[in-house]
Amino acid sequence: MNRHFPKPVINTIGVESLDEAIARVEKAGGASIHGPNEVPAIGLQAYGTDMEGNIFGLHEPLAK
């Protein structure tokens, strides 16, 4: 399997606004590393790192 990231498991956090969450991550010293990308019928997904380089996901579900 081709992996995009070096970690086999990436914790993902649900957020109301992906743009706001990415801005908060960057303001706190983290970085956006991939996305945002649309996942059809699911929502928006992006990945970031914290100040120590730990990778995490952010997910904004589709509006109902």
Backbone as XML, in Angstrom:
<?xml version="1.0"?>
<chain id="A" units="angstrom">
  <residue number="1" name="MET">
    <atom name="N" x="0.844" y="-1.167" z="0.000"/>
    <atom name="CA" x="0.000" y="0.000" z="0.000"/>
    <atom name="C" x="0.897" y="1.239" z="0.000"/>
  </residue>
  <residue number="2" name="ASN">
    <atom name="N" x="0.591" y="2.194" z="-0.834"/>
    <atom name="CA" x="1.321" y="3.445" z="-0.904"/>
    <atom name="C" x="0.797" y="4.385" z="0.173"/>
  </residue>
  <residue number="3" name="ARG">
    <atom name="N" x="1.671" y="4.812" z="1.073"/>
    <atom name="CA" x="1.259" y="5.710" z="2.152"/>
    <atom name="C" x="1.747" y="7.112" z="1.864"/>
  </residue>
  <residue number="4" name="HIS">
    <atom name="N" x="0.903" y="8.093" z="2.173"/>
    <atom name="CA" x="1.273" y="9.488" z="1.986"/>
    <atom name="C" x="2.070" y="10.021" z="3.170"/>
  </residue>
  <residue number="5" name="PHE">
    <atom name="N" x="1.870" y="9.433" z="4.330"/>
    <atom name="CA" x="2.511" y="9.908" z="5.550"/>
    <atom name="C" x="3.278" y="8.766" z="6.197"/>
  </residue>
  <residue number="6" name="PRO">
    <atom name="N" x="4.304" y="9.094" z="6.985"/>
    <atom name="CA" x="5.131" y="8.036" z="7.584"/>
    <atom name="C" x="4.481" y="7.282" z="8.740"/>
  </residue>
  <residue number="7" name="LYS">
    <atom name="N" x="3.358" y="7.751" z="9.256"/>
    <atom name="CA" x="2.707" y="7.093" z="10.388"/>
    <atom name="C" x="1.554" y="6.218" z="9.900"/>
  </residue>
  <residue number="8" name="PRO">
    <atom name="N" x="1.414" y="4.995" z="10.455"/>
    <atom name="CA" x="0.324" y="4.121" z="10.026"/>
    <atom name="C" x="-1.043" y="4.546" z="10.562"/>
  </residue>
  <residue number="9" name="VAL">
    <atom name="N" x="-1.077" y="5.293" z="11.665"/>
    <atom name="CA" x="-2.337" y="5.739" z="12.265"/>
    <atom name="C" x="-2.244" y="7.244" z="12.490"/>
  </residue>
  <residue number="10" name="ILE">
    <atom name="N" x="-3.272" y="7.974" z="12.046"/>
    <atom name="CA" x="-3.312" y="9.418" z="12.242"/>
    <atom name="C" x="-4.641" y="9.767" z="12.894"/>
  </residue>
  <residue number="11" name="ASN">
    <atom name="N" x="-4.593" y="10.327" z="14.090"/>
    <atom name="CA" x="-5.805" y="10.754" z="14.781"/>
    <atom name="C" x="-6.409" y="11.939" z="14.042"/>
  </residue>
  <residue number="12" name="THR">
    <atom name="N" x="-7.726" y="11.927" z="13.916"/>
    <atom name="CA" x="-8.433" y="12.987" z="13.203"/>
    <atom name="C" x="-9.448" y="13.632" z="14.131"/>
  </residue>
  <residue number="13" name="ILE">
    <atom name="N" x="-9.509" y="14.959" z="14.076"/>
    <atom name="CA" x="-10.370" y="15.744" z="14.947"/>
    <atom name="C" x="-11.486" y="16.360" z="14.108"/>
  </residue>
  <residue number="14" name="GLY">
    <atom name="N" x="-12.731" y="16.220" z="14.543"/>
    <atom name="CA" x="-13.859" y="16.860" z="13.877"/>
    <atom name="C" x="-13.929" y="18.328" z="14.248"/>
  </residue>
  <residue number="15" name="VAL">
    <atom name="N" x="-14.097" y="19.199" z="13.266"/>
    <atom name="CA" x="-14.181" y="20.647" z="13.505"/>
    <atom name="C" x="-15.381" y="21.219" z="12.760"/>
  </residue>
  <residue number="16" name="GLU">
    <atom name="N" x="-15.870" y="22.358" z="13.234"/>
    <atom name="CA" x="-16.979" y="23.019" z="12.557"/>
    <atom name="C" x="-16.508" y="23.771" z="11.323"/>
  </residue>
  <residue number="17" name="SER">
    <atom name="N" x="-15.318" y="24.365" z="11.379"/>
    <atom name="CA" x="-14.769" y="25.131" z="10.265"/>
    <atom name="C" x="-13.309" y="24.740" z="10.055"/>
  </residue>
  <residue number="18" name="LEU">
    <atom name="N" x="-13.029" y="24.123" z="8.926"/>
    <atom name="CA" x="-11.672" y="23.700" z="8.624"/>
    <atom name="C" x="-10.745" y="24.906" z="8.476"/>
  </residue>
  <residue number="19" name="ASP">
    <atom name="N" x="-11.209" y="25.968" z="7.823"/>
    <atom name="CA" x="-10.385" y="27.169" z="7.652"/>
    <atom name="C" x="-9.992" y="27.767" z="9.000"/>
  </residue>
  <residue number="20" name="GLU">
    <atom name="N" x="-10.945" y="27.866" z="9.918"/>
    <atom name="CA" x="-10.652" y="28.409" z="11.244"/>
    <atom name="C" x="-9.703" y="27.497" z="12.017"/>
  </residue>
  <residue number="21" name="ALA">
    <atom name="N" x="-9.891" y="26.197" z="11.900"/>
    <atom name="CA" x="-9.029" y="25.253" z="12.617"/>
    <atom name="C" x="-7.595" y="25.321" z="12.092"/>
  </residue>
  <residue number="22" name="ILE">
    <atom name="N" x="-7.415" y="25.414" z="10.780"/>
    <atom name="CA" x="-6.070" y="25.520" z="10.205"/>
    <atom name="C" x="-5.407" y="26.816" z="10.678"/>
  </residue>
  <residue number="23" name="ALA">
    <atom name="N" x="-6.164" y="27.906" z="10.702"/>
    <atom name="CA" x="-5.620" y="29.181" z="11.171"/>
    <atom name="C" x="-5.168" y="29.079" z="12.624"/>
  </residue>
  <residue number="24" name="ARG">
    <atom name="N" x="-5.943" y="28.396" z="13.453"/>
    <atom name="CA" x="-5.579" y="28.225" z="14.871"/>
    <atom name="C" x="-4.321" y="27.368" z="15.019"/>
  </residue>
  <residue number="25" name="VAL">
    <atom name="N" x="-4.209" y="26.327" z="14.217"/>
    <atom name="CA" x="-3.015" y="25.464" z="14.250"/>
    <atom name="C" x="-1.777" y="26.285" z="13.896"/>
  </residue>
  <residue number="26" name="GLU">
    <atom name="N" x="-1.864" y="27.056" z="12.810"/>
    <atom name="CA" x="-0.715" y="27.845" z="12.373"/>
    <atom name="C" x="-0.366" y="28.941" z="13.381"/>
  </residue>
  <residue number="27" name="LYS">
    <atom name="N" x="-1.379" y="29.560" z="13.993"/>
    <atom name="CA" x="-1.130" y="30.594" z="14.997"/>
    <atom name="C" x="-0.422" y="30.013" z="16.226"/>
  </residue>
  <residue number="28" name="ALA">
    <atom name="N" x="-0.702" y="28.748" z="16.534"/>
    <atom name="CA" x="-0.101" y="28.092" z="17.696"/>
    <atom name="C" x="1.287" y="27.511" z="17.396"/>
  </residue>
  <residue number="29" name="GLY">
    <atom name="N" x="1.766" y="27.665" z="16.148"/>
    <atom name="CA" x="3.097" y="27.180" z="15.814"/>
    <atom name="C" x="3.131" y="25.891" z="15.037"/>
  </residue>
  <residue number="30" name="GLY">
    <atom name="N" x="1.965" y="25.334" z="14.731"/>
    <atom name="CA" x="1.892" y="24.125" z="13.911"/>
    <atom name="C" x="1.897" y="24.493" z="12.431"/>
  </residue>
  <residue number="31" name="ALA">
    <atom name="N" x="1.656" y="23.506" z="11.583"/>
    <atom name="CA" x="1.667" y="23.746" z="10.145"/>
    <atom name="C" x="0.613" y="22.895" z="9.446"/>
  </residue>
  <residue number="32" name="SER">
    <atom name="N" x="0.081" y="23.417" z="8.375"/>
    <atom name="CA" x="-0.800" y="22.662" z="7.488"/>
    <atom name="C" x="0.101" y="21.944" z="6.490"/>
  </residue>
  <residue number="33" name="ILE">
    <atom name="N" x="-0.056" y="20.614" z="6.349"/>
    <atom name="CA" x="0.852" y="19.866" z="5.466"/>
    <atom name="C" x="0.170" y="19.224" z="4.268"/>
  </residue>
  <residue number="34" name="HIS">
    <atom name="N" x="-1.166" y="19.124" z="4.297"/>
    <atom name="CA" x="-1.867" y="18.501" z="3.170"/>
    <atom name="C" x="-3.331" y="18.916" z="3.194"/>
  </residue>
  <residue number="35" name="GLY">
    <atom name="N" x="-3.833" y="19.375" z="2.066"/>
    <atom name="CA" x="-5.232" y="19.737" z="1.972"/>
    <atom name="C" x="-5.448" y="21.206" z="2.240"/>
  </residue>
  <residue number="36" name="PRO">
    <atom name="N" x="-6.665" y="21.612" z="2.318"/>
    <atom name="CA" x="-7.866" y="20.780" z="2.453"/>
    <atom name="C" x="-8.270" y="20.131" z="1.127"/>
  </residue>
  <residue number="37" name="ASN">
    <atom name="N" x="-8.834" y="18.965" z="1.254"/>
    <atom name="CA" x="-9.359" y="18.205" z="0.125"/>
    <atom name="C" x="-10.800" y="17.832" z="0.404"/>
  </residue>
  <residue number="38" name="GLU">
    <atom name="N" x="-11.593" y="17.773" z="-0.652"/>
    <atom name="CA" x="-12.989" y="17.354" z="-0.514"/>
    <atom name="C" x="-13.064" y="15.836" z="-0.605"/>
  </residue>
  <residue number="39" name="VAL">
    <atom name="N" x="-13.753" y="15.243" z="0.347"/>
    <atom name="CA" x="-14.048" y="13.818" z="0.309"/>
    <atom name="C" x="-15.526" y="13.729" z="-0.082"/>
  </residue>
  <residue number="40" name="PRO">
    <atom name="N" x="-15.831" y="13.266" z="-1.297"/>
    <atom name="CA" x="-17.212" y="13.280" z="-1.782"/>
    <atom name="C" x="-18.193" y="12.638" z="-0.801"/>
  </residue>
  <residue number="41" name="ALA">
    <atom name="N" x="-19.292" y="13.317" z="-0.569"/>
    <atom name="CA" x="-20.385" y="12.883" z="0.300"/>
    <atom name="C" x="-19.987" y="12.783" z="1.779"/>
  </residue>
  <residue number="42" name="ILE">
    <atom name="N" x="-18.785" y="13.238" z="2.134"/>
    <atom name="CA" x="-18.304" y="13.152" z="3.509"/>
    <atom name="C" x="-18.015" y="14.541" z="4.076"/>
  </residue>
  <residue number="43" name="GLY">
    <atom name="N" x="-17.191" y="15.330" z="3.398"/>
    <atom name="CA" x="-16.828" y="16.662" z="3.882"/>
    <atom name="C" x="-15.440" y="17.059" z="3.424"/>
  </residue>
  <residue number="44" name="LEU">
    <atom name="N" x="-14.788" y="17.894" z="4.207"/>
    <atom name="CA" x="-13.439" y="18.366" z="3.898"/>
    <atom name="C" x="-12.445" y="17.760" z="4.875"/>
  </residue>
  <residue number="45" name="GLN">
    <atom name="N" x="-11.243" y="17.473" z="4.389"/>
    <atom name="CA" x="-10.214" y="16.840" z="5.196"/>
    <atom name="C" x="-8.896" y="17.570" z="4.971"/>
  </residue>
  <residue number="46" name="ALA">
    <atom name="N" x="-8.128" y="17.766" z="6.025"/>
    <atom name="CA" x="-6.789" y="18.337" z="5.934"/>
    <atom name="C" x="-5.918" y="17.682" z="6.994"/>
  </residue>
  <residue number="47" name="TYR">
    <atom name="N" x="-4.611" y="17.797" z="6.801"/>
    <atom name="CA" x="-3.656" y="17.251" z="7.759"/>
    <atom name="C" x="-2.685" y="18.333" z="8.180"/>
  </residue>
  <residue number="48" name="GLY">
    <atom name="N" x="-2.251" y="18.260" z="9.419"/>
    <atom name="CA" x="-1.314" y="19.242" z="9.944"/>
    <atom name="C" x="-0.342" y="18.581" z="10.888"/>
  </residue>
  <residue number="49" name="THR">
    <atom name="N" x="0.590" y="19.406" z="11.375"/>
    <atom name="CA" x="1.520" y="18.952" z="12.390"/>
    <atom name="C" x="1.501" y="19.943" z="13.545"/>
  </residue>
  <residue number="50" name="ASP">
    <atom name="N" x="1.776" y="19.432" z="14.741"/>
    <atom name="CA" x="1.932" y="20.327" z="15.881"/>
    <atom name="C" x="3.382" y="20.802" z="15.932"/>
  </residue>
  <residue number="51" name="MET">
    <atom name="N" x="3.740" y="21.535" z="16.964"/>
    <atom name="CA" x="5.091" y="22.094" z="17.070"/>
    <atom name="C" x="6.174" y="21.026" z="17.207"/>
  </residue>
  <residue number="52" name="GLU">
    <atom name="N" x="5.802" y="19.816" z="17.586"/>
    <atom name="CA" x="6.774" y="18.733" z="17.734"/>
    <atom name="C" x="6.819" y="17.822" z="16.503"/>
  </residue>
  <residue number="53" name="GLY">
    <atom name="N" x="6.035" y="18.156" z="15.472"/>
    <atom name="CA" x="6.037" y="17.368" z="14.245"/>
    <atom name="C" x="5.045" y="16.219" z="14.217"/>
  </residue>
  <residue number="54" name="ASN">
    <atom name="N" x="4.196" y="16.091" z="15.249"/>
    <atom name="CA" x="3.185" y="15.039" z="15.261"/>
    <atom name="C" x="2.101" y="15.360" z="14.235"/>
  </residue>
  <residue number="55" name="ILE">
    <atom name="N" x="1.758" y="14.384" z="13.426"/>
    <atom name="CA" x="0.763" y="14.560" z="12.378"/>
    <atom name="C" x="-0.631" y="14.276" z="12.930"/>
  </residue>
  <residue number="56" name="PHE">
    <atom name="N" x="-1.614" y="15.080" z="12.524"/>
    <atom name="CA" x="-3.010" y="14.862" z="12.889"/>
    <atom name="C" x="-3.896" y="15.291" z="11.725"/>
  </residue>
  <residue number="57" name="GLY">
    <atom name="N" x="-5.116" y="14.796" z="11.737"/>
    <atom name="CA" x="-6.084" y="15.163" z="10.713"/>
    <atom name="C" x="-7.158" y="16.095" z="11.264"/>
  </residue>
  <residue number="58" name="LEU">
    <atom name="N" x="-7.729" y="16.885" z="10.365"/>
    <atom name="CA" x="-8.861" y="17.741" z="10.689"/>
    <atom name="C" x="-9.979" y="17.405" z="9.708"/>
  </residue>
  <residue number="59" name="HIS">
    <atom name="N" x="-11.202" y="17.278" z="10.198"/>
    <atom name="CA" x="-12.334" y="16.899" z="9.352"/>
    <atom name="C" x="-13.518" y="17.837" z="9.602"/>
  </residue>
  <residue number="60" name="GLU">
    <atom name="N" x="-13.986" y="18.457" z="8.526"/>
    <atom name="CA" x="-15.209" y="19.273" z="8.584"/>
    <atom name="C" x="-16.301" y="18.530" z="7.817"/>
  </residue>
  <residue number="61" name="PRO">
    <atom name="N" x="-17.315" y="18.009" z="8.517"/>
    <atom name="CA" x="-18.361" y="17.261" z="7.823"/>
    <atom name="C" x="-19.218" y="18.168" z="6.935"/>
  </residue>
  <residue number="62" name="LEU">
    <atom name="N" x="-19.869" y="17.555" z="5.961"/>
    <atom name="CA" x="-20.799" y="18.307" z="5.110"/>
    <atom name="C" x="-21.893" y="18.932" z="5.948"/>
  </residue>
  <residue number="63" name="ALA">
    <atom name="N" x="-22.307" y="20.120" z="5.532"/>
    <atom name="CA" x="-23.434" y="20.776" z="6.219"/>
    <atom name="C" x="-24.705" y="19.994" z="5.960"/>
  </residue>
  <residue number="64" name="LYS">
    <atom name="N" x="-25.561" y="19.924" z="6.966"/>
    <atom name="CA" x="-26.817" y="19.163" z="6.819"/>
    <atom name="C" x="-27.919" y="20.067" z="6.383"/>
  </residue>
</chain>
